[in-house]
Amino acid sequence: MTPQRLERIHQTLSLRQPDLTVLTDEVHKDRNLSAIVRTCDAFAVPEVHCVWPGDQYRLRRNQTAGAGTWVDVQTHPAIDTAIDHLQQQGFTICAAHFSERAIDFRDYDFTRPTALMLGNEKEGISEQAAELADEHLIIPMQGMVQSFNVSVAAAIILSEAQRQREVAGLFEHNRLDEETYQRLLFEWCQP
Amino acid sequence: MTPQRLERIHQTLSLRQPDLTVLTDEVHKDRNLSAIVRTCDAFAVPEVHCVWPGDQYRLRRNQTAGAGTWVDVQTHPAIDTAIDHLQQQGFTICAAHFSERAIDFRDYDFTRPTALMLGNEKEGISEQAAELADEHLIIPMQGMVQSFNVSVAAAIILSEAQRQREVAGLFEHNRLDEETYQRLLFEWCQP
Ligand SMILES: C[S@@+](CC[C@H](N)C(=O)[O-])C[C@H]1O[C@@H](n2cnc3c(N)ncnc32)[C@H](O)[C@@H]1O
Ligand SMILES: C[S@@+](CC[C@H](N)C(=O)[O-])C[C@H]1O[C@@H](n2cnc3c(N)ncnc32)[C@H](O)[C@@H]1O
């Protein structure tokens, strides 16, 4: 490992935002999931939480792990327990979801601990998950098509989260706890 | 056609921005191109201009046309003539491209007539195209991975263009010329 590479790893770790995460509710296409994970890495999101469709839980958990060398991809068996797990940790669950109670994503305060929940390519967010979510966010659309590709929606919203966190100075100091920092440093330095 | 549907078509046409467009420099995956076209529709971009890799010009022109019922997908034989064509029409060519002269995409004024140029999945924007471009824009990245998926990059930048144009009041009045409006109205009303 070159000193430049090590420096880059330290730099990246020191920008990571432990209080910003993504939760996927049965997003099933690998290419969408890997685009989401890639976007998370770029916007300093350290973890992605996934719930898989139907009985793909076992099948997928390893496959997906590969998608993120730089992002921890965690699998949950069901959406209700995943939401509960994140709420227990203090996250506000924001469903990217069209509904009566949805607000424009730019009006949400992303400096709060936030888990952005994204829905399945066909069905969107399940009824149960929509109900359990603390907030619903929409990206206003001006065309004929009814929705964005899910990885595109994720990127548009996370870009706004990044912007707000930059303005708020949340990238100015390391925000990972010492244990997580050292664990990731060790993992990322493996050849 | 229901009156609601016709109303929706009029509504969409009246938001279309004739002075905002996208130009792809050898983006070759159909799924990326269709995600870009879908995003263009949602952000009121009426046309996408494409240059295909290698000898796929003939092969692809029809295939792609199908991707956009609501967005005109135009094929050009080469990037230099495509850029020239758009510059002649008054567009500033903005390459989404990492370079010394690149500026943060949020610092660019998207109320100007703008063609956003996106590069190939592997090679990025060609040297020739980068040189011919009027501006280079980057989306700052804070992770280990070096670039976004191309359709994700397009969406992040177009979302900012939409935001700026909203602030500037560019969605308040119809901006298509009468001929284009009537042509699209006719096409979109076909069953
Ligand atoms: C292809 S969409 C699902 C469409 C589904 N028919 C529906 O009505 O929800 C996949 C996911 O992308 C996200 N998404 C797409 N467009 C969005 C928008 N304009 N605002 C918020 N989220 C969006 C949502 O999380 C959605 O569940
Ligand atoms: C996968 S990238 C190409 C990467 C290529 N290795 C390079 O260095 O240009 C495909 C296209 O997405 C756009 N893109 C990706 N990430 C970007 C970023 N952070 N800023 C601006 N454009 C980006 C560019 O147009 C790029 O040509």
GROMACS .gro file of C-alpha atoms and ligand atoms in nm:
model
  436
    1MET     CA    1   0.000   0.000   0.000
    2THR     CA    2   0.134   0.342  -0.100
    3PRO     CA    3   0.128   0.631   0.150
    4GLN     CA    4  -0.110   0.811  -0.089
    5ARG     CA    5  -0.352   0.519  -0.075
    6LEU     CA    6  -0.341   0.509   0.306
    7GLU     CA    7  -0.395   0.884   0.318
    8ARG     CA    8  -0.696   0.846   0.090
    9ILE     CA    9  -0.843   0.581   0.318
   10HIS     CA   10  -0.801   0.803   0.624
   11GLN     CA   11  -0.951   1.094   0.434
   12THR     CA   12  -1.256   0.889   0.330
   13LEU     CA   13  -1.311   0.746   0.679
   14SER     CA   14  -1.296   1.093   0.831
   15LEU     CA   15  -1.587   1.203   0.607
   16ARG     CA   16  -1.814   0.903   0.678
   17GLN     CA   17  -2.154   0.993   0.827
   18PRO     CA   18  -2.265   0.729   1.078
   19ASP     CA   19  -2.605   0.898   1.115
   20LEU     CA   20  -2.702   0.870   0.748
   21THR     CA   21  -2.804   0.534   0.605
   22VAL     CA   22  -3.014   0.366   0.337
   23LEU     CA   23  -3.270   0.088   0.376
   24THR     CA   24  -3.401  -0.100   0.072
   25ASP     CA   25  -3.747  -0.257   0.087
   26GLU     CA   26  -3.721  -0.547  -0.161
   27VAL     CA   27  -3.518  -0.369  -0.426
   28HIS     CA   28  -3.425  -0.679  -0.623
   29LYS     CA   29  -3.212  -0.596  -0.928
   30ASP     CA   30  -2.841  -0.635  -0.859
   31ARG     CA   31  -2.754  -0.349  -1.088
   32ASN     CA   32  -2.983  -0.113  -0.898
   33LEU     CA   33  -2.846  -0.225  -0.567
   34SER     CA   34  -2.489  -0.187  -0.678
   35ALA     CA   35  -2.557   0.160  -0.818
   36ILE     CA   36  -2.712   0.253  -0.481
   37VAL     CA   37  -2.413   0.118  -0.289
   38ARG     CA   38  -2.171   0.304  -0.521
   39THR     CA   39  -2.365   0.626  -0.465
   40CYS     CA   40  -2.361   0.570  -0.088
   41ASP     CA   41  -1.983   0.538  -0.095
   42ALA     CA   42  -1.952   0.866  -0.285
   43PHE     CA   43  -2.186   1.050  -0.049
   44ALA     CA   44  -2.012   0.921   0.266
   45VAL     CA   45  -2.287   0.678   0.371
   46PRO     CA   46  -2.115   0.393   0.555
   47GLU     CA   47  -2.391   0.129   0.566
   48VAL     CA   48  -2.680   0.002   0.357
   49HIS     CA   49  -2.955  -0.215   0.506
   50CYS     CA   50  -3.143  -0.453   0.275
   51VAL     CA   51  -3.458  -0.658   0.291
   52TRP     CA   52  -3.489  -0.902  -0.001
   53PRO     CA   53  -3.802  -1.010  -0.185
   54GLY     CA   54  -3.962  -1.343  -0.095
   55ASP     CA   55  -3.731  -1.628  -0.012
   56GLN     CA   56  -3.415  -1.474  -0.151
   57TYR     CA   57  -3.285  -1.390   0.194
   58ARG     CA   58  -3.028  -1.667   0.221
   59LEU     CA   59  -2.947  -1.674  -0.146
   60ARG     CA   60  -2.866  -1.307  -0.168
   61ARG     CA   61  -2.687  -1.221   0.150
   62ASN     CA   62  -2.346  -1.329   0.022
   63GLN     CA   63  -2.387  -1.209  -0.330
   64THR     CA   64  -2.460  -0.859  -0.214
   65ALA     CA   65  -2.183  -0.840   0.033
   66GLY     CA   66  -1.954  -0.834  -0.272
   67ALA     CA   67  -2.118  -0.521  -0.410
   68GLY     CA   68  -1.973  -0.306  -0.138
   69THR     CA   69  -1.607  -0.321  -0.045
   70TRP     CA   70  -1.638   0.028   0.096
   71VAL     CA   71  -1.994   0.013   0.224
   72ASP     CA   72  -2.124  -0.237   0.481
   73VAL     CA   73  -2.426  -0.411   0.328
   74GLN     CA   74  -2.642  -0.562   0.602
   75THR     CA   75  -2.929  -0.796   0.535
   76HIS     CA   76  -3.244  -0.804   0.749
   77PRO     CA   77  -3.505  -1.081   0.734
   78ALA     CA   78  -3.806  -0.846   0.728
   79ILE     CA   79  -3.886  -0.479   0.684
   80ASP     CA   80  -4.063  -0.428   1.019
   81THR     CA   81  -3.769  -0.556   1.222
   82ALA     CA   82  -3.526  -0.360   1.004
   83ILE     CA   83  -3.719  -0.038   1.068
   84ASP     CA   84  -3.741  -0.114   1.437
   85HIS     CA   85  -3.367  -0.185   1.455
   86LEU     CA   86  -3.287   0.152   1.296
   87GLN     CA   87  -3.541   0.347   1.501
   88GLN     CA   88  -3.390   0.197   1.818
   89GLN     CA   89  -3.059   0.347   1.708
   90GLY     CA   90  -3.221   0.689   1.679
   91PHE     CA   91  -3.274   0.704   1.303
   92THR     CA   92  -3.574   0.882   1.155
   93ILE     CA   93  -3.709   0.653   0.881
   94CYS     CA   94  -3.780   0.851   0.562
   95ALA     CA   95  -3.963   0.655   0.296
   96ALA     CA   96  -3.910   0.778  -0.060
   97HIS     CA   97  -4.275   0.727  -0.135
   98PHE     CA   98  -4.570   0.895  -0.310
   99SER     CA   99  -4.848   0.953  -0.058
  100GLU     CA  100  -5.080   1.214   0.084
  101ARG     CA  101  -4.839   1.288   0.364
  102ALA     CA  102  -4.524   1.308   0.149
  103ILE     CA  103  -4.320   1.628   0.155
  104ASP     CA  104  -4.072   1.763  -0.101
  105PHE     CA  105  -3.734   1.601  -0.027
  106ARG     CA  106  -3.567   1.944  -0.021
  107ASP     CA  107  -3.785   2.048   0.272
  108TYR     CA  108  -3.662   1.766   0.494
  109ASP     CA  109  -3.375   1.833   0.740
  110PHE     CA  110  -3.107   1.578   0.648
  111THR     CA  111  -2.875   1.684   0.928
  112ARG     CA  112  -3.097   1.469   1.154
  113PRO     CA  113  -3.002   1.101   1.189
  114THR     CA  114  -3.181   0.966   0.882
  115ALA     CA  115  -3.244   0.630   0.718
  116LEU     CA  116  -3.365   0.675   0.360
  117MET     CA  117  -3.597   0.388   0.265
  118LEU     CA  118  -3.636   0.291  -0.103
  119GLY     CA  119  -3.895   0.061  -0.255
  120ASN     CA  120  -3.914  -0.227  -0.497
  121GLU     CA  121  -3.875  -0.158  -0.872
  122LYS     CA  122  -4.234  -0.262  -0.950
  123GLU     CA  123  -4.438  -0.234  -0.631
  124GLY     CA  124  -4.263   0.051  -0.457
  125ILE     CA  125  -4.259   0.063  -0.077
  126SER     CA  126  -4.490  -0.192   0.087
  127GLU     CA  127  -4.798  -0.068   0.271
  128GLN     CA  128  -4.662  -0.191   0.601
  129ALA     CA  129  -4.329  -0.015   0.553
  130ALA     CA  130  -4.500   0.308   0.446
  131GLU     CA  131  -4.706   0.304   0.763
  132LEU     CA  132  -4.409   0.239   0.988
  133ALA     CA  133  -4.202   0.517   0.829
  134ASP     CA  134  -4.169   0.844   1.020
  135GLU     CA  135  -4.169   1.061   0.708
  136HIS     CA  136  -4.252   1.029   0.340
  137LEU     CA  137  -4.043   1.217   0.085
  138ILE     CA  138  -4.103   1.279  -0.285
  139ILE     CA  139  -3.894   1.416  -0.566
  140PRO     CA  140  -4.141   1.624  -0.767
  141MET     CA  141  -4.174   1.501  -1.125
  142GLN     CA  142  -4.268   1.716  -1.422
  143GLY     CA  143  -4.301   1.455  -1.697
  144MET     CA  144  -4.533   1.183  -1.818
  145VAL     CA  145  -4.352   0.892  -1.653
  146GLN     CA  146  -4.464   0.821  -1.295
  147SER     CA  147  -4.139   0.741  -1.117
  148PHE     CA  148  -3.761   0.747  -1.138
  149ASN     CA  149  -3.544   0.440  -1.151
  150VAL     CA  150  -3.484   0.350  -0.784
  151SER     CA  151  -3.106   0.407  -0.794
  152VAL     CA  152  -3.166   0.743  -0.960
  153ALA     CA  153  -3.416   0.843  -0.688
  154ALA     CA  154  -3.165   0.738  -0.421
  155ALA     CA  155  -2.892   0.951  -0.579
  156ILE     CA  156  -3.106   1.263  -0.614
  157ILE     CA  157  -3.209   1.250  -0.249
  158LEU     CA  158  -2.864   1.161  -0.113
  159SER     CA  159  -2.711   1.445  -0.312
  160GLU     CA  160  -2.940   1.685  -0.125
  161ALA     CA  161  -2.849   1.519   0.207
  162GLN     CA  162  -2.481   1.566   0.124
  163ARG     CA  163  -2.537   1.932   0.036
  164GLN     CA  164  -2.718   2.006   0.361
  165ARG     CA  165  -2.456   1.825   0.566
  166GLU     CA  166  -2.180   2.018   0.393
  167VAL     CA  167  -2.350   2.349   0.476
  168ALA     CA  168  -2.391   2.233   0.837
  169GLY     CA  169  -2.018   2.154   0.866
  170LEU     CA  170  -2.071   1.781   0.922
  171PHE     CA  171  -1.772   1.690   0.706
  172GLU     CA  172  -1.528   1.902   0.902
  173HIS     CA  173  -1.441   1.653   1.176
  174ASN     CA  174  -1.424   1.275   1.195
  175ARG     CA  175  -1.765   1.143   1.304
  176LEU     CA  176  -1.705   0.768   1.333
  177ASP     CA  177  -1.649   0.629   1.680
  178GLU     CA  178  -1.294   0.508   1.743
  179GLU     CA  179  -1.384   0.138   1.728
  180THR     CA  180  -1.563   0.163   1.392
  181TYR     CA  181  -1.287   0.379   1.249
  182GLN     CA  182  -1.018   0.127   1.347
  183ARG     CA  183  -1.221  -0.171   1.225
  184LEU     CA  184  -1.284  -0.015   0.883
  185LEU     CA  185  -0.924   0.104   0.857
  186PHE     CA  186  -0.809  -0.254   0.920
  187GLU     CA  187  -1.057  -0.402   0.669
  188TRP     CA  188  -0.984  -0.148   0.396
  189CYS     CA  189  -0.610  -0.199   0.430
  190GLN     CA  190  -0.638  -0.571   0.351
  191PRO     CA  191  -0.498  -0.650   0.006
  192MET     CA  192  -5.828   0.956  -2.427
  193THR     CA  193  -5.979   1.091  -2.105
  194PRO     CA  194  -5.995   1.467  -2.041
  195GLN     CA  195  -5.760   1.409  -1.743
  196ARG     CA  196  -5.504   1.248  -1.972
  197LEU     CA  197  -5.523   1.535  -2.222
  198GLU     CA  198  -5.490   1.785  -1.940
  199ARG     CA  199  -5.181   1.601  -1.814
  200ILE     CA  200  -5.025   1.615  -2.161
  201HIS     CA  201  -5.087   1.991  -2.187
  202GLN     CA  202  -4.946   2.038  -1.837
  203THR     CA  203  -4.631   1.841  -1.920
  204LEU     CA  204  -4.578   2.022  -2.251
  205SER     CA  205  -4.614   2.360  -2.081
  206LEU     CA  206  -4.323   2.272  -1.846
  207ARG     CA  207  -4.084   2.145  -2.116
  208GLN     CA  208  -3.752   2.336  -2.134
  209PRO     CA  209  -3.635   2.368  -2.494
  210ASP     CA  210  -3.305   2.522  -2.381
  211LEU     CA  211  -3.197   2.227  -2.166
  212THR     CA  212  -3.073   1.909  -2.330
  213VAL     CA  213  -2.849   1.606  -2.283
  214LEU     CA  214  -2.579   1.474  -2.517
  215THR     CA  215  -2.431   1.128  -2.465
  216ASP     CA  216  -2.078   1.058  -2.587
  217GLU     CA  217  -2.081   0.682  -2.654
  218VAL     CA  218  -2.288   0.580  -2.352
  219HIS     CA  219  -2.360   0.225  -2.468
  220LYS     CA  220  -2.568   0.033  -2.215
  221ASP     CA  221  -2.937   0.039  -2.298
  222ARG     CA  222  -3.036   0.041  -1.931
  223ASN     CA  223  -2.823   0.349  -1.866
  224LEU     CA  224  -2.963   0.524  -2.168
  225SER     CA  225  -3.320   0.445  -2.076
  226ALA     CA  226  -3.266   0.561  -1.717
  227ILE     CA  227  -3.124   0.888  -1.858
  228VAL     CA  228  -3.422   0.933  -2.090
  229ARG     CA  229  -3.667   0.860  -1.806
  230THR     CA  230  -3.491   1.119  -1.588
  231CYS     CA  231  -3.502   1.373  -1.871
  232ASP     CA  232  -3.877   1.328  -1.900
  233ALA     CA  233  -3.921   1.387  -1.527
  234PHE     CA  234  -3.703   1.701  -1.531
  235ALA     CA  235  -3.878   1.851  -1.835
  236VAL     CA  236  -3.593   1.794  -2.082
  237PRO     CA  237  -3.754   1.745  -2.424
  238GLU     CA  238  -3.464   1.600  -2.628
  239VAL     CA  239  -3.163   1.373  -2.584
  240HIS     CA  240  -2.881   1.364  -2.839
  241CYS     CA  241  -2.675   1.046  -2.871
  242VAL     CA  242  -2.351   0.945  -3.033
  243TRP     CA  243  -2.301   0.566  -3.037
  244PRO     CA  244  -1.976   0.374  -2.995
  245GLY     CA  245  -1.802   0.238  -3.307
  246ASP     CA  246  -2.020   0.112  -3.587
  247GLN     CA  247  -2.341   0.086  -3.386
  248TYR     CA  248  -2.483   0.399  -3.543
  249ARG     CA  249  -2.722   0.228  -3.782
  250LEU     CA  250  -2.799  -0.064  -3.556
  251ARG     CA  251  -2.897   0.148  -3.260
  252ARG     CA  252  -3.089   0.437  -3.398
  253ASN     CA  253  -3.421   0.255  -3.406
  254GLN     CA  254  -3.376   0.059  -3.090
  255THR     CA  255  -3.320   0.375  -2.892
  256ALA     CA  256  -3.605   0.565  -3.039
  257GLY     CA  257  -3.826   0.323  -2.847
  258ALA     CA  258  -3.679   0.421  -2.513
  259GLY     CA  259  -3.842   0.760  -2.526
  260THR     CA  260  -4.209   0.800  -2.603
  261TRP     CA  261  -4.199   1.136  -2.424
  262VAL     CA  262  -3.847   1.242  -2.508
  263ASP     CA  263  -3.708   1.288  -2.861
  264VAL     CA  264  -3.396   1.075  -2.891
  265GLN     CA  265  -3.180   1.202  -3.176
  266THR     CA  266  -2.877   1.017  -3.307
  267HIS     CA  267  -2.567   1.193  -3.442
  268PRO     CA  268  -2.294   1.021  -3.640
  269ALA     CA  269  -2.004   1.181  -3.450
  270ILE     CA  270  -1.943   1.384  -3.136
  271ASP     CA  271  -1.777   1.683  -3.305
  272THR     CA  272  -2.068   1.742  -3.540
  273ALA     CA  273  -2.316   1.686  -3.256
  274ILE     CA  274  -2.142   1.949  -3.043
  275ASP     CA  275  -2.123   2.188  -3.337
  276HIS     CA  276  -2.495   2.135  -3.412
  277LEU     CA  277  -2.590   2.223  -3.053
  278GLN     CA  278  -2.351   2.519  -3.028
  279GLN     CA  279  -2.501   2.659  -3.350
  280GLN     CA  280  -2.837   2.653  -3.173
  281GLY     CA  281  -2.693   2.856  -2.886
  282PHE     CA  282  -2.631   2.578  -2.633
  283THR     CA  283  -2.337   2.594  -2.394
  284ILE     CA  284  -2.184   2.245  -2.392
  285CYS     CA  285  -2.115   2.129  -2.035
  286ALA     CA  286  -1.916   1.808  -2.011
  287ALA     CA  287  -1.966   1.609  -1.691
  288HIS     CA  288  -1.596   1.539  -1.674
  289PHE     CA  289  -1.308   1.526  -1.427
  290SER     CA  290  -1.038   1.773  -1.537
  291GLU     CA  291  -0.825   2.061  -1.419
  292ARG     CA  292  -1.076   2.308  -1.548
  293ALA     CA  293  -1.385   2.140  -1.402
  294ILE     CA  294  -1.608   2.337  -1.164
  295ASP     CA  295  -1.855   2.213  -0.903
  296PHE     CA  296  -2.187   2.148  -1.083
  297ARG     CA  297  -2.369   2.363  -0.827
  298ASP     CA  298  -2.165   2.666  -0.929
  299TYR     CA  299  -2.281   2.651  -1.290
  300ASP     CA  300  -2.575   2.867  -1.402
  301PHE     CA  301  -2.827   2.620  -1.546
  302THR     CA  302  -3.071   2.891  -1.649
  303ARG     CA  303  -2.845   2.940  -1.952
  304PRO     CA  304  -2.920   2.728  -2.261
  305THR     CA  305  -2.728   2.415  -2.164
  306ALA     CA  306  -2.643   2.079  -2.318
  307LEU     CA  307  -2.516   1.839  -2.052
  308MET     CA  308  -2.266   1.595  -2.206
  309LEU     CA  309  -2.214   1.253  -2.044
  310GLY     CA  310  -1.939   1.005  -2.119
  311ASN     CA  311  -1.898   0.635  -2.188
  312GLU     CA  312  -1.931   0.389  -1.897
  313LYS     CA  313  -1.565   0.281  -1.919
  314GLU     CA  314  -1.371   0.555  -2.094
  315GLY     CA  315  -1.567   0.861  -1.989
  316ILE     CA  316  -1.580   1.162  -2.223
  317SER     CA  317  -1.340   1.139  -2.518
  318GLU     CA  318  -1.042   1.375  -2.532
  319GLN     CA  319  -1.181   1.544  -2.841
  320ALA     CA  320  -1.521   1.601  -2.682
  321ALA     CA  321  -1.365   1.733  -2.360
  322GLU     CA  322  -1.166   1.984  -2.561
  323LEU     CA  323  -1.466   2.101  -2.763
  324ALA     CA  324  -1.683   2.144  -2.452
  325ASP     CA  325  -1.738   2.498  -2.323
  326GLU     CA  326  -1.742   2.395  -1.956
  327HIS     CA  327  -1.648   2.095  -1.745
  328LEU     CA  328  -1.861   2.008  -1.442
  329ILE     CA  329  -1.794   1.764  -1.158
  330ILE     CA  330  -2.003   1.624  -0.878
  331PRO     CA  331  -1.763   1.615  -0.583
  332MET     CA  332  -1.715   1.261  -0.449
  333GLN     CA  333  -1.625   1.173  -0.092
  334GLY     CA  334  -1.571   0.798  -0.116
  335MET     CA  335  -1.323   0.543  -0.244
  336VAL     CA  336  -1.491   0.476  -0.578
  337GLN     CA  337  -1.384   0.713  -0.857
  338SER     CA  338  -1.710   0.782  -1.039
  339PHE     CA  339  -2.087   0.750  -1.032
  340ASN     CA  340  -2.287   0.534  -1.266
  341VAL     CA  341  -2.352   0.757  -1.570
  342SER     CA  342  -2.731   0.766  -1.529
  343VAL     CA  343  -2.685   0.855  -1.163
  344ALA     CA  344  -2.447   1.140  -1.253
  345ALA     CA  345  -2.699   1.267  -1.509
  346ALA     CA  346  -2.979   1.266  -1.252
  347ILE     CA  347  -2.781   1.448  -0.984
  348ILE     CA  348  -2.686   1.726  -1.225
  349LEU     CA  349  -3.030   1.756  -1.388
  350SER     CA  350  -3.191   1.775  -1.046
  351GLU     CA  351  -2.981   2.084  -0.975
  352ALA     CA  352  -3.071   2.230  -1.317
  353GLN     CA  353  -3.439   2.177  -1.236
  354ARG     CA  354  -3.399   2.344  -0.896
  355GLN     CA  355  -3.231   2.651  -1.043
  356ARG     CA  356  -3.488   2.680  -1.319
  357GLU     CA  357  -3.770   2.657  -1.068
  358VAL     CA  358  -3.618   2.940  -0.862
  359ALA     CA  359  -3.579   3.145  -1.181
  360GLY     CA  360  -3.948   3.098  -1.269
  361LEU     CA  361  -3.878   2.908  -1.591
  362PHE     CA  362  -4.168   2.668  -1.531
  363GLU     CA  363  -4.426   2.941  -1.499
  364HIS     CA  364  -4.506   2.989  -1.867
  365ASN     CA  365  -4.504   2.763  -2.169
  366ARG     CA  366  -4.160   2.779  -2.331
  367LEU     CA  367  -4.201   2.561  -2.641
  368ASP     CA  368  -4.259   2.737  -2.972
  369GLU     CA  369  -4.607   2.689  -3.115
  370GLU     CA  370  -4.498   2.449  -3.388
  371THR     CA  371  -4.312   2.214  -3.151
  372TYR     CA  372  -4.596   2.228  -2.899
  373GLN     CA  373  -4.852   2.128  -3.162
  374ARG     CA  374  -4.631   1.856  -3.309
  375LEU     CA  375  -4.569   1.695  -2.968
  376LEU     CA  376  -4.933   1.730  -2.870
  377PHE     CA  377  -5.031   1.545  -3.188
  378GLU     CA  378  -4.769   1.272  -3.136
  379TRP     CA  379  -4.851   1.219  -2.769
  380CYS     CA  380  -5.221   1.191  -2.837
  381GLN     CA  381  -5.172   0.896  -3.073
  382PRO     CA  382  -5.300   0.575  -2.916
  383LIG     C1  383  -3.961   0.255  -0.976
  383LIG     S1  384  -4.008   0.320  -0.822
  383LIG     C2  385  -4.155   0.227  -0.778
  383LIG     C3  386  -4.275   0.273  -0.848
  383LIG     C4  387  -4.405   0.216  -0.791
  383LIG     N1  388  -4.493   0.190  -0.899
  383LIG     C5  389  -4.468   0.316  -0.691
  383LIG     O1  390  -4.570   0.373  -0.727
  383LIG     O2  391  -4.416   0.332  -0.583
  383LIG     C6  392  -3.895   0.248  -0.709
  383LIG     C7  393  -3.867   0.331  -0.588
  383LIG     O3  394  -3.794   0.448  -0.626
  383LIG     C8  395  -3.825   0.554  -0.537
  383LIG     N2  396  -3.877   0.666  -0.620
  383LIG     C9  397  -3.891   0.670  -0.755
  383LIG     N3  398  -3.937   0.789  -0.795
  383LIG    C10  399  -3.952   0.865  -0.683
  383LIG    C11  400  -3.994   1.000  -0.658
  383LIG     N4  401  -4.031   1.082  -0.757
  383LIG     N5  402  -3.996   1.042  -0.529
  383LIG    C12  403  -3.960   0.960  -0.428
  383LIG     N6  404  -3.918   0.833  -0.447
  383LIG    C13  405  -3.913   0.786  -0.572
  383LIG    C14  406  -3.926   0.502  -0.438
  383LIG     O4  407  -3.860   0.457  -0.322
  383LIG    C15  408  -3.986   0.383  -0.514
  383LIG     O5  409  -4.040   0.287  -0.426
  384LIG     C1  410  -1.864   0.574  -1.510
  384LIG     S1  411  -1.823   0.735  -1.555
  384LIG     C2  412  -1.674   0.716  -1.652
  384LIG     C3  413  -1.553   0.698  -1.569
  384LIG     C4  414  -1.424   0.713  -1.647
  384LIG     N1  415  -1.332   0.617  -1.595
  384LIG     C5  416  -1.369   0.855  -1.631
  384LIG     O1  417  -1.269   0.869  -1.562
  384LIG     O2  418  -1.423   0.948  -1.690
  384LIG     C6  419  -1.937   0.770  -1.686
  384LIG     C7  420  -1.972   0.915  -1.699
  384LIG     O3  421  -2.050   0.956  -1.588
  384LIG     C8  422  -2.028   1.094  -1.559
  384LIG     N2  423  -1.979   1.105  -1.420
  384LIG     C9  424  -1.962   1.004  -1.331
  384LIG     N3  425  -1.922   1.051  -1.211
  384LIG    C10  426  -1.914   1.185  -1.225
  384LIG    C11  427  -1.880   1.293  -1.136
  384LIG     N4  428  -1.846   1.272  -1.009
  384LIG     N5  429  -1.884   1.419  -1.185
  384LIG    C12  430  -1.919   1.442  -1.313
  384LIG     N6  431  -1.952   1.346  -1.400
  384LIG    C13  432  -1.950   1.219  -1.357
  384LIG    C14  433  -1.926   1.142  -1.662
  384LIG     O4  434  -1.992   1.201  -1.772
  384LIG    C15  435  -1.857   1.012  -1.704
  384LIG     O5  436  -1.800   1.022  -1.832
   0.00000   0.00000   0.00000
